[in-house]
CSV table of C-alpha atoms in Angstrom, one decimal:
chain,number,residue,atom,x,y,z
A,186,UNK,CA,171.8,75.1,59.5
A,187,UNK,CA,170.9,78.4,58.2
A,188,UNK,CA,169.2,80.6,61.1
A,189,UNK,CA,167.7,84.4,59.7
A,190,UNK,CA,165.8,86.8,61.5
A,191,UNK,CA,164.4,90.0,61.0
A,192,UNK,CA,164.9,93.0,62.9
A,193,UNK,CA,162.5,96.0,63.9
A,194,UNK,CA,163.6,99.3,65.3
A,195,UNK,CA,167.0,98.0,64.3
A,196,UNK,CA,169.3,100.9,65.2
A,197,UNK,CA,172.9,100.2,64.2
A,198,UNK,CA,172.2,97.1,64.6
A,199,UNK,CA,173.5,95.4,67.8
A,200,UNK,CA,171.3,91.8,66.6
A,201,UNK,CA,173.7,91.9,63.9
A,202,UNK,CA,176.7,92.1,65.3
A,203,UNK,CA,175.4,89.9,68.5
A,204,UNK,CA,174.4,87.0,66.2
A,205,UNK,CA,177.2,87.4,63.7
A,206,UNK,CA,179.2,84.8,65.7
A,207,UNK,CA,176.2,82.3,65.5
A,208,UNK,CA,176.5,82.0,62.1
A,209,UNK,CA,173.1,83.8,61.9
A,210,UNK,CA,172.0,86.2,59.4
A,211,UNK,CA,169.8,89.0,58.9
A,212,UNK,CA,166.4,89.3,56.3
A,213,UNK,CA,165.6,92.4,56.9
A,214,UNK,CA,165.9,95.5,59.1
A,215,UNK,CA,163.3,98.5,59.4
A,216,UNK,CA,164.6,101.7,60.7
A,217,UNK,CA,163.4,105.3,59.4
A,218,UNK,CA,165.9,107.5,61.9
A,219,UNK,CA,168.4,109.2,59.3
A,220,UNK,CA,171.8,108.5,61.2
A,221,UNK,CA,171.0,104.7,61.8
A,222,UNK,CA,169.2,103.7,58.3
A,223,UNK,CA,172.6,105.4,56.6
A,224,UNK,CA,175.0,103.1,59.1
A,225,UNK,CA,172.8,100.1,58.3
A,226,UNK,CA,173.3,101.1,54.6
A,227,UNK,CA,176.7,101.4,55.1
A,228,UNK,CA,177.8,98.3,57.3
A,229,UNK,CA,175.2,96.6,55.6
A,230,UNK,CA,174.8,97.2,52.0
A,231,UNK,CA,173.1,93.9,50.8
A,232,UNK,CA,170.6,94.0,53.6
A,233,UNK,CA,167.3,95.8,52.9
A,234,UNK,CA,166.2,98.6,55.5
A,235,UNK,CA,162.3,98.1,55.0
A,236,UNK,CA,161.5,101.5,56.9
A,237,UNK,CA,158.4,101.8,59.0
A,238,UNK,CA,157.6,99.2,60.8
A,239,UNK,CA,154.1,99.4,60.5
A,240,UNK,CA,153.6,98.4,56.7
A,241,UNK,CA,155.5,95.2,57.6
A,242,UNK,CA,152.7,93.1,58.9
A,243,UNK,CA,150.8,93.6,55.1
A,244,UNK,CA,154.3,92.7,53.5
A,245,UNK,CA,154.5,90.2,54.9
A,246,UNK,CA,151.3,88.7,54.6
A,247,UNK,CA,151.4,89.2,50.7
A,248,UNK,CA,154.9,87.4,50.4
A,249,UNK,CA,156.9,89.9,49.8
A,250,UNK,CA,159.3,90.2,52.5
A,251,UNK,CA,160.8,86.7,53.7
A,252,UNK,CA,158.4,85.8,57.2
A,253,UNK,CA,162.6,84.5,59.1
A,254,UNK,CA,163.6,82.1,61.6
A,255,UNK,CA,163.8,85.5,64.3
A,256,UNK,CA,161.9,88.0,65.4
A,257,UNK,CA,163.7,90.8,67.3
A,258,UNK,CA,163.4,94.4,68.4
A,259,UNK,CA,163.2,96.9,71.2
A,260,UNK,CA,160.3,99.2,70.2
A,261,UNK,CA,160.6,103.3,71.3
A,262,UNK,CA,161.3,103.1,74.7
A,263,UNK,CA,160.5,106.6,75.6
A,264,UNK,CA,156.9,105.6,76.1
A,265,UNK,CA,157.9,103.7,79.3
A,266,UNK,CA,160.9,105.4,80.7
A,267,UNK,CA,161.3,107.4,83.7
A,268,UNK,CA,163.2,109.6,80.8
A,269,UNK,CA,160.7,110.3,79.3
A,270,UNK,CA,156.8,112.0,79.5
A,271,UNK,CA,155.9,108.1,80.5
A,272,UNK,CA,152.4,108.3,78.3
A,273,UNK,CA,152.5,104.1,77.3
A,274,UNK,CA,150.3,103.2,75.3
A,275,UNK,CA,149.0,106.9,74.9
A,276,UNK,CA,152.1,107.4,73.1
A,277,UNK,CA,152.3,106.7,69.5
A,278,UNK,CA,155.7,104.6,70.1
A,279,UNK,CA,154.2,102.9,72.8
A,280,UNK,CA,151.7,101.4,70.4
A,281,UNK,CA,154.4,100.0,68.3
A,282,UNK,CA,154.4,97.3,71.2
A,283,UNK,CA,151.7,96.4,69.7
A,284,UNK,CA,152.5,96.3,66.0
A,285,UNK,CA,155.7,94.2,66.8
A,286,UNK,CA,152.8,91.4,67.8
A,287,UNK,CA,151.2,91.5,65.2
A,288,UNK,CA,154.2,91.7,62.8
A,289,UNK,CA,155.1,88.3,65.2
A,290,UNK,CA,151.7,86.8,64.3
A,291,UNK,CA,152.2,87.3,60.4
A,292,UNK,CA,155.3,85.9,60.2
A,293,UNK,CA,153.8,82.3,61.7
A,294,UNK,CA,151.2,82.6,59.6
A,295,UNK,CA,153.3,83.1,57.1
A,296,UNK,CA,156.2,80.1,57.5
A,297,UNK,CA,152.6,77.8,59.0
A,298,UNK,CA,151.7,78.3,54.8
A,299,UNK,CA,155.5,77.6,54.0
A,300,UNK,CA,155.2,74.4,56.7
A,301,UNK,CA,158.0,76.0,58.5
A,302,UNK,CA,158.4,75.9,62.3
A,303,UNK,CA,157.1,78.9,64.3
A,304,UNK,CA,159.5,81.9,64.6
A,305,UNK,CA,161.1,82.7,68.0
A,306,UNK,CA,160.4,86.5,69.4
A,307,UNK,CA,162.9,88.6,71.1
A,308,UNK,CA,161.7,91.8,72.2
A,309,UNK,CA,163.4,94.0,74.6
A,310,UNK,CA,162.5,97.5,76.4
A,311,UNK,CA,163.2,99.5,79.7
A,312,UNK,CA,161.9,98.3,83.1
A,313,UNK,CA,159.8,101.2,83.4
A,314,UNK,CA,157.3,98.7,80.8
A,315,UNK,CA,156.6,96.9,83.5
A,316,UNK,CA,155.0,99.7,85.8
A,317,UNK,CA,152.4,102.0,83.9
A,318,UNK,CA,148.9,102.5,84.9
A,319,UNK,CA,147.4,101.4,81.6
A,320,UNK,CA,149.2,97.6,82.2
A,321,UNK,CA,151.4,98.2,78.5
A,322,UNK,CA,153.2,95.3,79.8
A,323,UNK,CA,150.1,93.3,80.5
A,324,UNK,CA,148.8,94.6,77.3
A,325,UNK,CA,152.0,93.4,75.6
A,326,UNK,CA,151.9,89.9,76.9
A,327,UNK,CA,148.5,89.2,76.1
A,328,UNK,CA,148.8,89.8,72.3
A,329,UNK,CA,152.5,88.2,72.1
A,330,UNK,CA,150.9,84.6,74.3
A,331,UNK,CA,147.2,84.9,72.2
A,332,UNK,CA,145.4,85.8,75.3
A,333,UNK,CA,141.5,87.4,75.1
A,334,UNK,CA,142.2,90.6,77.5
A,335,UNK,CA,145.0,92.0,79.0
A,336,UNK,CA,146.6,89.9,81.3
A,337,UNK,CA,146.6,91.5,84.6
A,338,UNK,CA,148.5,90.6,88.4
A,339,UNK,CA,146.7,92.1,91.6
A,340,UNK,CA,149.2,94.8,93.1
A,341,UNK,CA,149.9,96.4,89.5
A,342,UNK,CA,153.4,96.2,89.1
A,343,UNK,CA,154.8,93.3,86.9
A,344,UNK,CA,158.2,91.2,88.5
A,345,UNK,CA,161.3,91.3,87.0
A,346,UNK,CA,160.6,87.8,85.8
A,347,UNK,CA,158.2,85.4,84.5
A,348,UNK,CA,156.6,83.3,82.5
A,349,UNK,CA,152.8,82.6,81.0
A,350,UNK,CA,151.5,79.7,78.4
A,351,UNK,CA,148.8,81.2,76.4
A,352,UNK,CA,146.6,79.9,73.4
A,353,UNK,CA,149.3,81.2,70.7
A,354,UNK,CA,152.5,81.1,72.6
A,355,UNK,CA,154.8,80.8,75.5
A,356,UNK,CA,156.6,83.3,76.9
A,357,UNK,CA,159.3,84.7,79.3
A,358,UNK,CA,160.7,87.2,80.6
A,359,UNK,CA,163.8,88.6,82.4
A,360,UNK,CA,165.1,91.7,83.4
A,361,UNK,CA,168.9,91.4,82.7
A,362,UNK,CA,171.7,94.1,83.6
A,363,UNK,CA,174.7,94.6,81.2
A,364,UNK,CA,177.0,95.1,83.9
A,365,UNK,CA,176.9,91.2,84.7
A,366,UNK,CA,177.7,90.4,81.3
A,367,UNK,CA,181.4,91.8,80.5
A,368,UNK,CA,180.4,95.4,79.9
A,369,UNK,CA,181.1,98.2,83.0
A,370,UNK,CA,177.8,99.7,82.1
A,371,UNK,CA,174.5,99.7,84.3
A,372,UNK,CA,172.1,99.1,81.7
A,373,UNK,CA,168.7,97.1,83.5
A,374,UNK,CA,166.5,96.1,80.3
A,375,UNK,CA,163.5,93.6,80.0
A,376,UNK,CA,163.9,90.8,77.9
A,377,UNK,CA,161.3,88.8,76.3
A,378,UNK,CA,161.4,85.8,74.4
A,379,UNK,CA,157.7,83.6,72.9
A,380,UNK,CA,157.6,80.7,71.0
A,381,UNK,CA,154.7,78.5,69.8
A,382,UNK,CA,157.4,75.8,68.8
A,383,UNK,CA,156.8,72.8,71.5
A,384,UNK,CA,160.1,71.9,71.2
A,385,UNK,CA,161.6,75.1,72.3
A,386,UNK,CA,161.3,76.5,75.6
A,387,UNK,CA,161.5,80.1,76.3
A,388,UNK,CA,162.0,79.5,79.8
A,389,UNK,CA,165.6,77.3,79.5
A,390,UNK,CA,166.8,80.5,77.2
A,391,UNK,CA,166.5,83.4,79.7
A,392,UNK,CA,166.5,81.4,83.0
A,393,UNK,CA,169.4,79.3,85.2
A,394,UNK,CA,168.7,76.6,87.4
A,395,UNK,CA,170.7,77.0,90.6
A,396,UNK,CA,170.6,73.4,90.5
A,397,UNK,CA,172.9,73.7,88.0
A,398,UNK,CA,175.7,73.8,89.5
A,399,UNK,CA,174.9,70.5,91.9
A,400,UNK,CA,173.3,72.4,94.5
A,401,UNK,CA,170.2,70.5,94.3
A,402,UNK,CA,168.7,71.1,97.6
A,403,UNK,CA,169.2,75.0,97.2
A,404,UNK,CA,167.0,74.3,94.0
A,405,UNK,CA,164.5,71.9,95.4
A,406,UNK,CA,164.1,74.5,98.3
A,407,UNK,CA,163.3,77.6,95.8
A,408,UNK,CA,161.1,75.3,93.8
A,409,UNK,CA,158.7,74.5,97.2
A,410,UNK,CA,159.2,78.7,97.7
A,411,UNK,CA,157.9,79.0,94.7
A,412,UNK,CA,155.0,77.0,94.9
A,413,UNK,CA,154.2,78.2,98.3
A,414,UNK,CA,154.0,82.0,97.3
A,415,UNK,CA,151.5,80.7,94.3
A,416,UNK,CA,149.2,78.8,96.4
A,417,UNK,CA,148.9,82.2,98.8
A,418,UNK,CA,149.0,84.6,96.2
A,419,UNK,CA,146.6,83.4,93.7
A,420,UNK,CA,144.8,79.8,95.3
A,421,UNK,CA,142.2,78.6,93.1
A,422,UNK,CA,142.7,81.0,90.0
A,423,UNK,CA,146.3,79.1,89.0
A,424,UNK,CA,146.9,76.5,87.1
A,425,UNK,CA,150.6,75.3,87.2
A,426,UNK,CA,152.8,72.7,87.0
A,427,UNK,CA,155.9,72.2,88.8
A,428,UNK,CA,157.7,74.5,86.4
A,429,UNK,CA,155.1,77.2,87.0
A,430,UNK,CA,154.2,77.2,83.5
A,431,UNK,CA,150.8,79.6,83.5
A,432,UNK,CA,148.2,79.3,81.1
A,433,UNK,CA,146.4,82.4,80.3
A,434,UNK,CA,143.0,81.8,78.8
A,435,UNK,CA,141.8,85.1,78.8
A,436,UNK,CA,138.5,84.1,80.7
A,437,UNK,CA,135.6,85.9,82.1
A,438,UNK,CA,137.7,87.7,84.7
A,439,UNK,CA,139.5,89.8,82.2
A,440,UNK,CA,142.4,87.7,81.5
A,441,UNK,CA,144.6,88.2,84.7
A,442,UNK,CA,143.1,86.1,87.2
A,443,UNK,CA,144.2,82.8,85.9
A,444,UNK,CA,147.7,84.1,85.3
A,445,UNK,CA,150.6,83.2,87.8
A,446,UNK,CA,153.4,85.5,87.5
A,447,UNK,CA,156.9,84.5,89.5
A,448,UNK,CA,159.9,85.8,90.1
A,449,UNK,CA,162.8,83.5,89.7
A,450,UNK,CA,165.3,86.6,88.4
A,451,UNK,CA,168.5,85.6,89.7
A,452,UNK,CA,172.2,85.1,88.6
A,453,UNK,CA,175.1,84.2,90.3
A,454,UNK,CA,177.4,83.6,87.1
A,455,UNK,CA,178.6,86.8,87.0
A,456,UNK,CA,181.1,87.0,84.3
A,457,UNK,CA,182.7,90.1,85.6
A,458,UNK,CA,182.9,93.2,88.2
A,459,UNK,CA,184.2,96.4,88.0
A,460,UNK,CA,185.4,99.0,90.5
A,461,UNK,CA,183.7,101.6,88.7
A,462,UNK,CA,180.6,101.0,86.6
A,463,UNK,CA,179.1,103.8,83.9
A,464,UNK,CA,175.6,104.8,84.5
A,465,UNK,CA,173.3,103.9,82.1
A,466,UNK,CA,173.8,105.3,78.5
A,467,UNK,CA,171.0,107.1,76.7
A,468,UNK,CA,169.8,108.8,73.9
A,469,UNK,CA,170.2,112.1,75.5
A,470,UNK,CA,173.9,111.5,75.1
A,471,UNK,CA,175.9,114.5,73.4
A,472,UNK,CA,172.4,116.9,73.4
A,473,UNK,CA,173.9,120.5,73.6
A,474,UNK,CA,176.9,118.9,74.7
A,475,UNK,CA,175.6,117.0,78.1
A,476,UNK,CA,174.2,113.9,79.6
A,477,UNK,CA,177.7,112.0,78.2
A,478,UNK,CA,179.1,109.8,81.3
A,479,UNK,CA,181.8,111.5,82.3
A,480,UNK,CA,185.4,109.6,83.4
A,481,UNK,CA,187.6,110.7,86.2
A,482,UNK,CA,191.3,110.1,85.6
A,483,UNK,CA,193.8,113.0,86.4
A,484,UNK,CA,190.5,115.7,85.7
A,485,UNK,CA,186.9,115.0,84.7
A,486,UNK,CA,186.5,114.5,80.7
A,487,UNK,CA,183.6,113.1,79.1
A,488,UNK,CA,184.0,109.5,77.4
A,489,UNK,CA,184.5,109.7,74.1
A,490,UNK,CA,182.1,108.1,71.4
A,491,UNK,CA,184.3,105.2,71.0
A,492,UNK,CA,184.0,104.3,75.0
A,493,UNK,CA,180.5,104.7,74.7
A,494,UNK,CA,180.7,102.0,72.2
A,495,UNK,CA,182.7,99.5,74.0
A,496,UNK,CA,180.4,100.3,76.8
A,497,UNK,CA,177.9,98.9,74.5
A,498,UNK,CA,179.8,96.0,73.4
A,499,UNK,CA,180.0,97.6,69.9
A,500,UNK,CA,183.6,97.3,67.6
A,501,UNK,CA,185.2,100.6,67.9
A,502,UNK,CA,184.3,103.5,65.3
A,503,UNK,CA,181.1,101.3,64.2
A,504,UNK,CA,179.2,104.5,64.6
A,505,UNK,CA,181.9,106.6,62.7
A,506,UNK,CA,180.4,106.4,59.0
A,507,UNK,CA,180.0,108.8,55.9
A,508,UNK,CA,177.5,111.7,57.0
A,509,UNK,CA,175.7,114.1,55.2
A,510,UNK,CA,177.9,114.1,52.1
A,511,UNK,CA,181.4,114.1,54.7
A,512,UNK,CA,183.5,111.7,55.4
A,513,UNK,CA,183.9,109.2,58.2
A,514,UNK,CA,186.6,111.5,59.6
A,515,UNK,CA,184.2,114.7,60.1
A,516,UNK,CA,181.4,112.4,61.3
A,517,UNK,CA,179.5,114.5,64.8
A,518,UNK,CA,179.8,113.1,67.9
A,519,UNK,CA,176.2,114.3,68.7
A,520,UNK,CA,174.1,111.3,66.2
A,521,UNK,CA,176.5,109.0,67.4
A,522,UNK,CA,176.1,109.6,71.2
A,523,UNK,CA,172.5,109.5,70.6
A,524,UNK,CA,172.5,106.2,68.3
A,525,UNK,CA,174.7,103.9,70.6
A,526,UNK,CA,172.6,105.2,73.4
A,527,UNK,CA,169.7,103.9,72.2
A,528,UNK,CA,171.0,100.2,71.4
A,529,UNK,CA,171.2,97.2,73.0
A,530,UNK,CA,174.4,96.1,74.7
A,531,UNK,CA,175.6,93.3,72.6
A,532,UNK,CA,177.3,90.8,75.3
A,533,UNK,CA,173.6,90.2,76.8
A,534,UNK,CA,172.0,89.8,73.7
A,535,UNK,CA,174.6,87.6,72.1
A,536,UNK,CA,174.4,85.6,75.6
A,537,UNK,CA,170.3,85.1,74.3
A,538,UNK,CA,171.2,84.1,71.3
A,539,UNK,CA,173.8,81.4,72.4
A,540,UNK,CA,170.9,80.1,74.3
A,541,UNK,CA,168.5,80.1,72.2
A,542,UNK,CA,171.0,78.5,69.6
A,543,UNK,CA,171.7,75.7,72.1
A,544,UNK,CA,167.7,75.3,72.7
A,545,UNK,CA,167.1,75.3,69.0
A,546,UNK,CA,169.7,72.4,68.6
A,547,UNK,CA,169.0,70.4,71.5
């Protein structure tokens, strides 16, 4: 079965390279940064960079990109970070949260006309999305489920997982670290996956039943937790069912109060542990010649561009292309710090898309 997607803010592309196993293929990208559009060019030559992201939701709707199977993106994370000024939704990068929704409503629209099923979304950003004081995160959720308002939860600060039904979608979310997933990085992002396909559930994709591995009273036991800490935290305003599926209707209260947030975020799989763990890699990497993770062996060096992308999961010298008229032998370290920096670690997303390729055919 043929599986495409389309991929926003695509970097050098760590979708690609995730899904590439899966037998999954790209559409499209859109990227305008010099240094990534050029590697996407290179590793990619019959895959169209579309560029800004925000003239896709018109293309789209006038047929003249293909509306694929996939959504996926991380949009500008600086917005949110702890990194950065933290403005959210202030920010001009913060609103493409919001454009990657609508981009997400066009393309159903779009295969609804072509009596296709609905797309699955995968979006991904820092955990600093989850605390801001305009609710981005709430914001963000409420256009992606097809909710009226905002969607709001009464001490401010979102979990590190959850799940909401809303009018247009279902949706959940998980805040994953690399680390746990074959990579000796500490890299904490939030993961999101919505469908409006019944027969897909976002929740079996990004969470993992304890029960699974026959300990069904440690399950039973988290499920009454569960239901306990709804009935005090929100009484009459939920609606659930036993697998605390929440429907946000967006009602007179603003859209939060009927909305049931809770946090099942844990993993005991862990594929693999390390002694000694990199800090987080950003896009800082290599600016004047600091911020790169440094490595002590016999003295303290700084890793090299090609550990930074095996940190990432990346195939080694994936960021080493053509540059600026030079070869891939004179190619700066600096765009390449900064580029696999600002990725996604490829072992947790390819984990996603496993999942969500089991889902799919089961």
């Amino acid at each position: 079965m043929s599986f495409s997607f389309g991929s926003v803010c695509s970097g050098i592309e760590a979708a690609s390279v995730a899904f590439q196993p899966l037998g999954w293929s790209p559409a499209w990208f859109s990227e305008i940064d010099s240094f990534p559009s050029e590697l996407l060019k290179q590793r990619f030559p019959n895959v169209k960079n579309l560029g800004d992201m925000t003239t896709l939701p018109e293309r789209i709707r006038a047929g003249e990109i293909e509306a694929p199977d996939l959504l996926c993106g991380g949009t500008p994370c600086q917005a949110f970070s702890v990194a950065g000024k933290r403005l959210s939704l202030d920010d001009q990068r913060g609103n493409l949260t919001l454009t990657f929704c609508e981009i997400a409503n066009e393309i159903e629209s779009k295969r609804s006309e072509q009596i296709l099923p609905p797309p699955v979304v995968l979006w991904e950003n820092v955990p600093g999305v989850l605390n801001t004081k305009d609710n981005a995160f709430g914001c963000f959720l409420a256009g992606i489920c097809g909710a009226d308002f905002p969607l709001e939860i009464p001490h401010g600060r979102w979990p590190g997982a959850g799940i909401v039904a809303g009018p247009k979608r279902r949706v959940a979310w998980r805040t994953l670290d690399a680390q746990f997933f074959g990579v000796p990085q500490r890299r904490k992002r939030v993961f999101v996956i919505a469908s409006a396909d019944n027969r897909l559930d976002p929740s079996k994709i990004l969470f993992e039943r304890q029960g699974v591995r026959g300990n069904t009273e440690t399950c039973e036991s988290t499920r009454k937790n569960v239901a306990a800490y709804a009935e005090s935290s929100f009484g009459a305003f939920c609606e659930c069912d036993l697998g605390g599926t929440i429907r946000a209707s967006g009602g007179s209260n603003g859209g939060g109060s009927e909305t049931l947030i809770l946090d099942i975020s844990y993993r005991n799989d862990v594929v693999r542990e390390y002694e000694n763990t990199s800090p987080t890699l950003t896009a800082k990497m290599g600016t004047g010649g600091n911020n790169v993770p440094c490595l002590l062996e016999r003295s303290v060096r700084k890793l090299t561009p090609i550990e930074c992308e095996r940190l990432q999961g990346f195939p080694d010298d994936w960021t080493r292309i053509n540059h600026k008229g030079k070869s891939k032998e004179f190619c700066p370290d600096g765009p390449r710090y900064k580029a696999v920096g600002n990725s996604w670690a490829v072992p947790v997303v390819r984990w996603i898309g496993e999942r969500i390729k089991s889902e799919i055919h089961r």
